[in-house]
Short mmCIF file of C-alpha atoms in Angstrom, two decimals:
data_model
loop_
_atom_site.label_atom_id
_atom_site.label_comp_id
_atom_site.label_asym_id
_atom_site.label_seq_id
_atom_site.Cartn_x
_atom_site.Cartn_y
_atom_site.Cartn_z
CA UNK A 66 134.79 7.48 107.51
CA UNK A 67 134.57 8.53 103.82
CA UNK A 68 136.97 5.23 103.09
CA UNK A 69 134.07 3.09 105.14
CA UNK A 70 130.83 4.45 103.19
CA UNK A 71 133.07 3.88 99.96
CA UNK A 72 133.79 0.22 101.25
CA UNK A 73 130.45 -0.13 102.02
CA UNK A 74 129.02 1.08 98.36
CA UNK A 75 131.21 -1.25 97.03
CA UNK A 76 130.42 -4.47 98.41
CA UNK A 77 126.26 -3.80 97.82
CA UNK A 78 127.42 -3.19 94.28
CA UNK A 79 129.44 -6.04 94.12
CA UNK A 80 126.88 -8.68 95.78
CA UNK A 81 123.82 -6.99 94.12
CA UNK A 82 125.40 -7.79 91.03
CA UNK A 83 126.20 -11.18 92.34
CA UNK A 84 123.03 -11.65 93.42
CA UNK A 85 121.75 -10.58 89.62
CA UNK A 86 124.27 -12.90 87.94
CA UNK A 87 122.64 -15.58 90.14
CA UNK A 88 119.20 -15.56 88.95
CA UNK A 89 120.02 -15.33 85.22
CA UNK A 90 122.25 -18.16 85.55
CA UNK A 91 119.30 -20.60 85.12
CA UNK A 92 118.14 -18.77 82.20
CA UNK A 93 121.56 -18.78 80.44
CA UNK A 94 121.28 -22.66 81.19
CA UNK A 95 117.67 -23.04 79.22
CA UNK A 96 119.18 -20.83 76.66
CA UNK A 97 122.34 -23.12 76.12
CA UNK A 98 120.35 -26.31 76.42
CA UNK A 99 117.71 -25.11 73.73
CA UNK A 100 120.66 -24.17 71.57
CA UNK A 101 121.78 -27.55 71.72
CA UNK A 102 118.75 -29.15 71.29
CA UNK A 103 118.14 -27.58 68.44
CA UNK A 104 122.01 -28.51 67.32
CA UNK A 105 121.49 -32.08 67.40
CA UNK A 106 118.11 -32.11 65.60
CA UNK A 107 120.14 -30.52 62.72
CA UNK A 108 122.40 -33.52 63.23
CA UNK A 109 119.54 -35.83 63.05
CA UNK A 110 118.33 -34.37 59.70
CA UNK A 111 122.09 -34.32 58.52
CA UNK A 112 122.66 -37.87 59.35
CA UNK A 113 119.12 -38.76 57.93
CA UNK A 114 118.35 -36.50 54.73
CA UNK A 115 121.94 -35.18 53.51
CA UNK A 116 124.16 -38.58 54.91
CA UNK A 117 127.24 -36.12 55.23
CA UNK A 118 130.01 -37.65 57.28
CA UNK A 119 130.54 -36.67 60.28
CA UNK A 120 132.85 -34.52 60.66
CA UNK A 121 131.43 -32.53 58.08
CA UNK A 122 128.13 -32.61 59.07
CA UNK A 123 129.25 -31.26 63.00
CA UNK A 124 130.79 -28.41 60.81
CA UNK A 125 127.49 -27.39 58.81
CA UNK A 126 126.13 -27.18 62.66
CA UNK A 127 128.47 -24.89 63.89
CA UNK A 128 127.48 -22.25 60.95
CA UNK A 129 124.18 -22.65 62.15
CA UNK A 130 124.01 -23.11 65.68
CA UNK A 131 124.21 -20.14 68.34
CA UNK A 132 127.45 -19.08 69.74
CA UNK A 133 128.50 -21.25 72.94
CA UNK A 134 126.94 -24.64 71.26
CA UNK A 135 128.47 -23.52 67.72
CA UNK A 136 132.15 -23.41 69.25
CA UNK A 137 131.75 -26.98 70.48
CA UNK A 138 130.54 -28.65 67.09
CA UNK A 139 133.28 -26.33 65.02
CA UNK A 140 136.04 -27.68 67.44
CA UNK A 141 134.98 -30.83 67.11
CA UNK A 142 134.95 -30.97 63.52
CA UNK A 143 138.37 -29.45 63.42
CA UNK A 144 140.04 -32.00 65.65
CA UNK A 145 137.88 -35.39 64.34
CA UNK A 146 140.14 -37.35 62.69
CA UNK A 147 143.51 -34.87 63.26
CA UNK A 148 145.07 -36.74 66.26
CA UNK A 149 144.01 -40.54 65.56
CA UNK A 150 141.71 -40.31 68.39
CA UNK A 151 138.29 -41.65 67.99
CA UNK A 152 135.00 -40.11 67.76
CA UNK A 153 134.17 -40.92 71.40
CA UNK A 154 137.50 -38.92 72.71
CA UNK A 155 137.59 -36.27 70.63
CA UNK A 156 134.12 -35.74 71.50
CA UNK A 157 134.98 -35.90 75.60
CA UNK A 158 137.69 -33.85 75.24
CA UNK A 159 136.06 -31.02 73.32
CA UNK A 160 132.97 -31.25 75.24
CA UNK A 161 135.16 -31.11 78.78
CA UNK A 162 137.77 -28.26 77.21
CA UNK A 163 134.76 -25.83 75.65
CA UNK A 164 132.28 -26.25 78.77
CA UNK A 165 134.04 -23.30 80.28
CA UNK A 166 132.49 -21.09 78.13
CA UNK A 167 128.88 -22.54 78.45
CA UNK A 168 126.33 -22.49 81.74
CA UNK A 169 125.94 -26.46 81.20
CA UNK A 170 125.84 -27.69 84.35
CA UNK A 171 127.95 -31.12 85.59
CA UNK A 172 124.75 -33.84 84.48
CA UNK A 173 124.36 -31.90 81.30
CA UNK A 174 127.62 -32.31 80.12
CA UNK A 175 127.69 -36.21 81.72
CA UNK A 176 124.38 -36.60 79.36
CA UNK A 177 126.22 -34.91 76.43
CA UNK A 178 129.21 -37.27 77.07
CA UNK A 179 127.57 -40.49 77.10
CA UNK A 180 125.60 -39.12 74.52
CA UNK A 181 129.09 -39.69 72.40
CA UNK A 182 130.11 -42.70 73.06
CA UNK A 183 127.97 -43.73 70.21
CA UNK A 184 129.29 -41.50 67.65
CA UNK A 185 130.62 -41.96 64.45
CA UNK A 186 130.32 -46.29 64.62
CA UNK A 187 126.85 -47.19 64.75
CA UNK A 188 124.08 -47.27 61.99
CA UNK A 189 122.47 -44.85 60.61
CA UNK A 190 119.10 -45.41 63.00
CA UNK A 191 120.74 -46.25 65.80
CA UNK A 192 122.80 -43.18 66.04
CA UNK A 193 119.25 -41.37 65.10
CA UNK A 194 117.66 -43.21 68.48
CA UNK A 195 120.82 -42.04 70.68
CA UNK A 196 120.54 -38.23 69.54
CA UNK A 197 116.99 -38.79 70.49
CA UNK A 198 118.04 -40.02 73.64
CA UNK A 199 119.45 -36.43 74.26
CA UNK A 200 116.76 -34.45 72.82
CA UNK A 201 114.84 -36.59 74.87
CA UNK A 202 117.25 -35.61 78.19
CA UNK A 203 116.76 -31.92 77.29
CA UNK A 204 113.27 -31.93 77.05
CA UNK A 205 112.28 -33.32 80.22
CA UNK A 206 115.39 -31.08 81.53
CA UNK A 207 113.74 -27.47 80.31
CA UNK A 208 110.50 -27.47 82.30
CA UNK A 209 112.13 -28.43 85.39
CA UNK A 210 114.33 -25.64 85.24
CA UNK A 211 111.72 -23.09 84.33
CA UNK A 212 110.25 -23.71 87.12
CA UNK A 213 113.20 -23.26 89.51
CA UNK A 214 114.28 -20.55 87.40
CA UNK A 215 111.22 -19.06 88.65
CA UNK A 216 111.69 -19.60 92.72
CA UNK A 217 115.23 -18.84 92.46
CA UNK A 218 114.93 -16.00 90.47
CA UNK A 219 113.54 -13.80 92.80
CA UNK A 220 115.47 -15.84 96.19
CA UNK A 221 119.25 -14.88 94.49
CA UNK A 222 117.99 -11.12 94.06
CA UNK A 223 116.83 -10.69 97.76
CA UNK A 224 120.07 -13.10 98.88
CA UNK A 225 122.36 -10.35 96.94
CA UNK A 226 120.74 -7.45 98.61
CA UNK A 227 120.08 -8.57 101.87
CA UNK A 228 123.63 -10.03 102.06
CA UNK A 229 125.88 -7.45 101.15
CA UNK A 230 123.67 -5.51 103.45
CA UNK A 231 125.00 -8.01 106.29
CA UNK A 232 128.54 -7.99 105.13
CA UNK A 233 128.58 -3.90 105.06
CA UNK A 234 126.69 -4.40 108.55
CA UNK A 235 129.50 -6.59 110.41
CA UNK A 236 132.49 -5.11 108.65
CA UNK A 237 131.23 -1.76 109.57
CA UNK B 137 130.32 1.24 126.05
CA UNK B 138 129.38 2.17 123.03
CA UNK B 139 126.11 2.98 121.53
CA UNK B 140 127.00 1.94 118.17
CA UNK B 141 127.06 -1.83 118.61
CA UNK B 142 123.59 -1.89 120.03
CA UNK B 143 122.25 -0.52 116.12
CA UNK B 144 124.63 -2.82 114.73
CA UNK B 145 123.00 -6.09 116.77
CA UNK B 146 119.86 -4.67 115.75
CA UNK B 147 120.77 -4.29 111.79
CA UNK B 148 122.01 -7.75 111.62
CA UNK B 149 118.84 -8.73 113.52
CA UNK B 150 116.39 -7.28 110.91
CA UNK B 151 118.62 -8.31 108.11
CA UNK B 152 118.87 -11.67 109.15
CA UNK B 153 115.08 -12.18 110.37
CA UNK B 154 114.57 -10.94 106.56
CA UNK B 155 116.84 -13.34 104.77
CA UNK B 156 115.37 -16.00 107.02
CA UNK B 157 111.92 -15.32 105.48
CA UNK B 158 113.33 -15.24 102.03
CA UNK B 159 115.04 -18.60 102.34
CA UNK B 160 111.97 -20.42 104.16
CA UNK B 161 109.61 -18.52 101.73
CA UNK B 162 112.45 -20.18 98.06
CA UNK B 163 112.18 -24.00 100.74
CA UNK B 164 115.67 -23.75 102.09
CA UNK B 165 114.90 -24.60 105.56
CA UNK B 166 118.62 -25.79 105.83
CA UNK B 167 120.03 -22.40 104.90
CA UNK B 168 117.41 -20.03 106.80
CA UNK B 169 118.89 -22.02 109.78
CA UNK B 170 122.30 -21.73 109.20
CA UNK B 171 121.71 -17.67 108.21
CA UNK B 172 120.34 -17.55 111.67
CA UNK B 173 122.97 -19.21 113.44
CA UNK B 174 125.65 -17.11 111.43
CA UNK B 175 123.86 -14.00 112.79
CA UNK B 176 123.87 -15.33 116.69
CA UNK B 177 127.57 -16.33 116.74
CA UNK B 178 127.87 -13.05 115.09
CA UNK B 179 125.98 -10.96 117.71
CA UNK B 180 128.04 -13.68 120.20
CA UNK B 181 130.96 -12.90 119.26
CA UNK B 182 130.65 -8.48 119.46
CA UNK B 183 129.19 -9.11 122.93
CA UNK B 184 131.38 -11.74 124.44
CA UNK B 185 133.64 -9.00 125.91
CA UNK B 186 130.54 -7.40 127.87
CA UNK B 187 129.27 -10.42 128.79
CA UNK B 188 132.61 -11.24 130.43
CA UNK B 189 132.82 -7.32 132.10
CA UNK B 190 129.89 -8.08 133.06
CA UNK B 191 130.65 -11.73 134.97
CA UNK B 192 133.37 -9.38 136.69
CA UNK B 193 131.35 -6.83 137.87
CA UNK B 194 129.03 -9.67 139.65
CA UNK B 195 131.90 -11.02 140.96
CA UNK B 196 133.77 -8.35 142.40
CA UNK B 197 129.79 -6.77 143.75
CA UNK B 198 129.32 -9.95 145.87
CA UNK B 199 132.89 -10.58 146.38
CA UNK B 200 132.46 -14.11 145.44
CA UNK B 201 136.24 -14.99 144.02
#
């Protein structure tokens, strides 16, 4: 019986803290996407206002940038030009490779990919318009997920509760 | 039979009548639906065995087999 109640405590614990995970998971997402956002307008005004290359300009972004973001731009620095690959590919791969580590979901990262195919080839404005393309992406992106943030916020909460409650229920 | 799976049926009832009104309350129709049908085949499945005693028992009272 004592084994049961201790079964029991530990699955509410566990899907409580499921349930928490949950409804923070949007939030981590804003927080990620504003982190890039504000990643690539430091590329615009390194691109525009300093002209550095590119490789070095992706590393003077990582210094600044916040930690998941930061880890992307460093890597990408680090590999650009290492392999033979181009811009484009280096780009995919680190993107792909260090999206583990960030709560980006599938269309962010597709957005962030075809975001560089442009990279490193085009003009100077032209690769200004395509970062604004992805500012642009992000921005209509954030309020949209505020507000499901909001509704889902308090939906994954009850969901962990009331479910583990369930679980402990039947198994019991 | 026992007692104790009559509180259980009820616990999953009240539990799942209240996840039912959380999903329909965040507009997941879909889900609150299949919540509810998870908690009937559930329930279906602790009570199949006295549902079956109890097709017996009419069977054996009216001596119909």
């Amino acid at each position: 019986m004592i084994l049961k109640i201790l079964g029991g405590v530990f699955i509410m614990i566990s899907s409580c803290v499921l349930g928490v995970y949950y409804s923070f998971k949007t939030e981590y997402r804003i927080n990620d996407l504003f982190e890039m956002k504000k990643a690539l307008t430091m590329l615009i005004s390194e691109i525009e206002f300093n002209l550095s290359p590119l490789a070095e300009a992706m590393g003077n972004i990582s210094f600044k940038a916040g930690i998941p973001v930061s880890k992307i731009f460093s890597e990408f620095s680090k590999k650009l030009g290492s392999d033979g690959n181009s811009a484009f590919e280096v780009w995919k791969s680190v993107l792909k490779k260090e999206a583990v580590y960030t709560y980006f979901a599938s269309e962010d990262i597709e957005a962030f990919i075809s975001f560089g195919q442009s990279l490193g080839f085009l003009d100077r404005q032209q690769q200004h318009n395509n970062i604004k393309m992805a500012i642009s992406y992000i921005e209509n992106k954030i309020p949209e997920l505020l507000e499901k943030s909001k509704s889902n916020k308090k939906m994954c909460r009850s969901l962990g509760v009331f479910g583990g409650a369930a679980v402990m229920v039947i198994l019991f | 039979m026992d007692i104790t799976v009559v509180f259980q049926i009820a616990a999953v009832g009240i539990l799942v009548a209240v996840l039912n009104q959380v999903l329909i309350r965040a507009g997941r129709e879909e889900l609150a639906m299949m919540t509810t049908l998870a908690g009937l085949v559930v329930v279906l499945f602790w009570i199949i065995q006295y549902i079956s005693t109890l097709f017996e028992t009419v069977q054996t009272l009216f001596q119909l087999s």
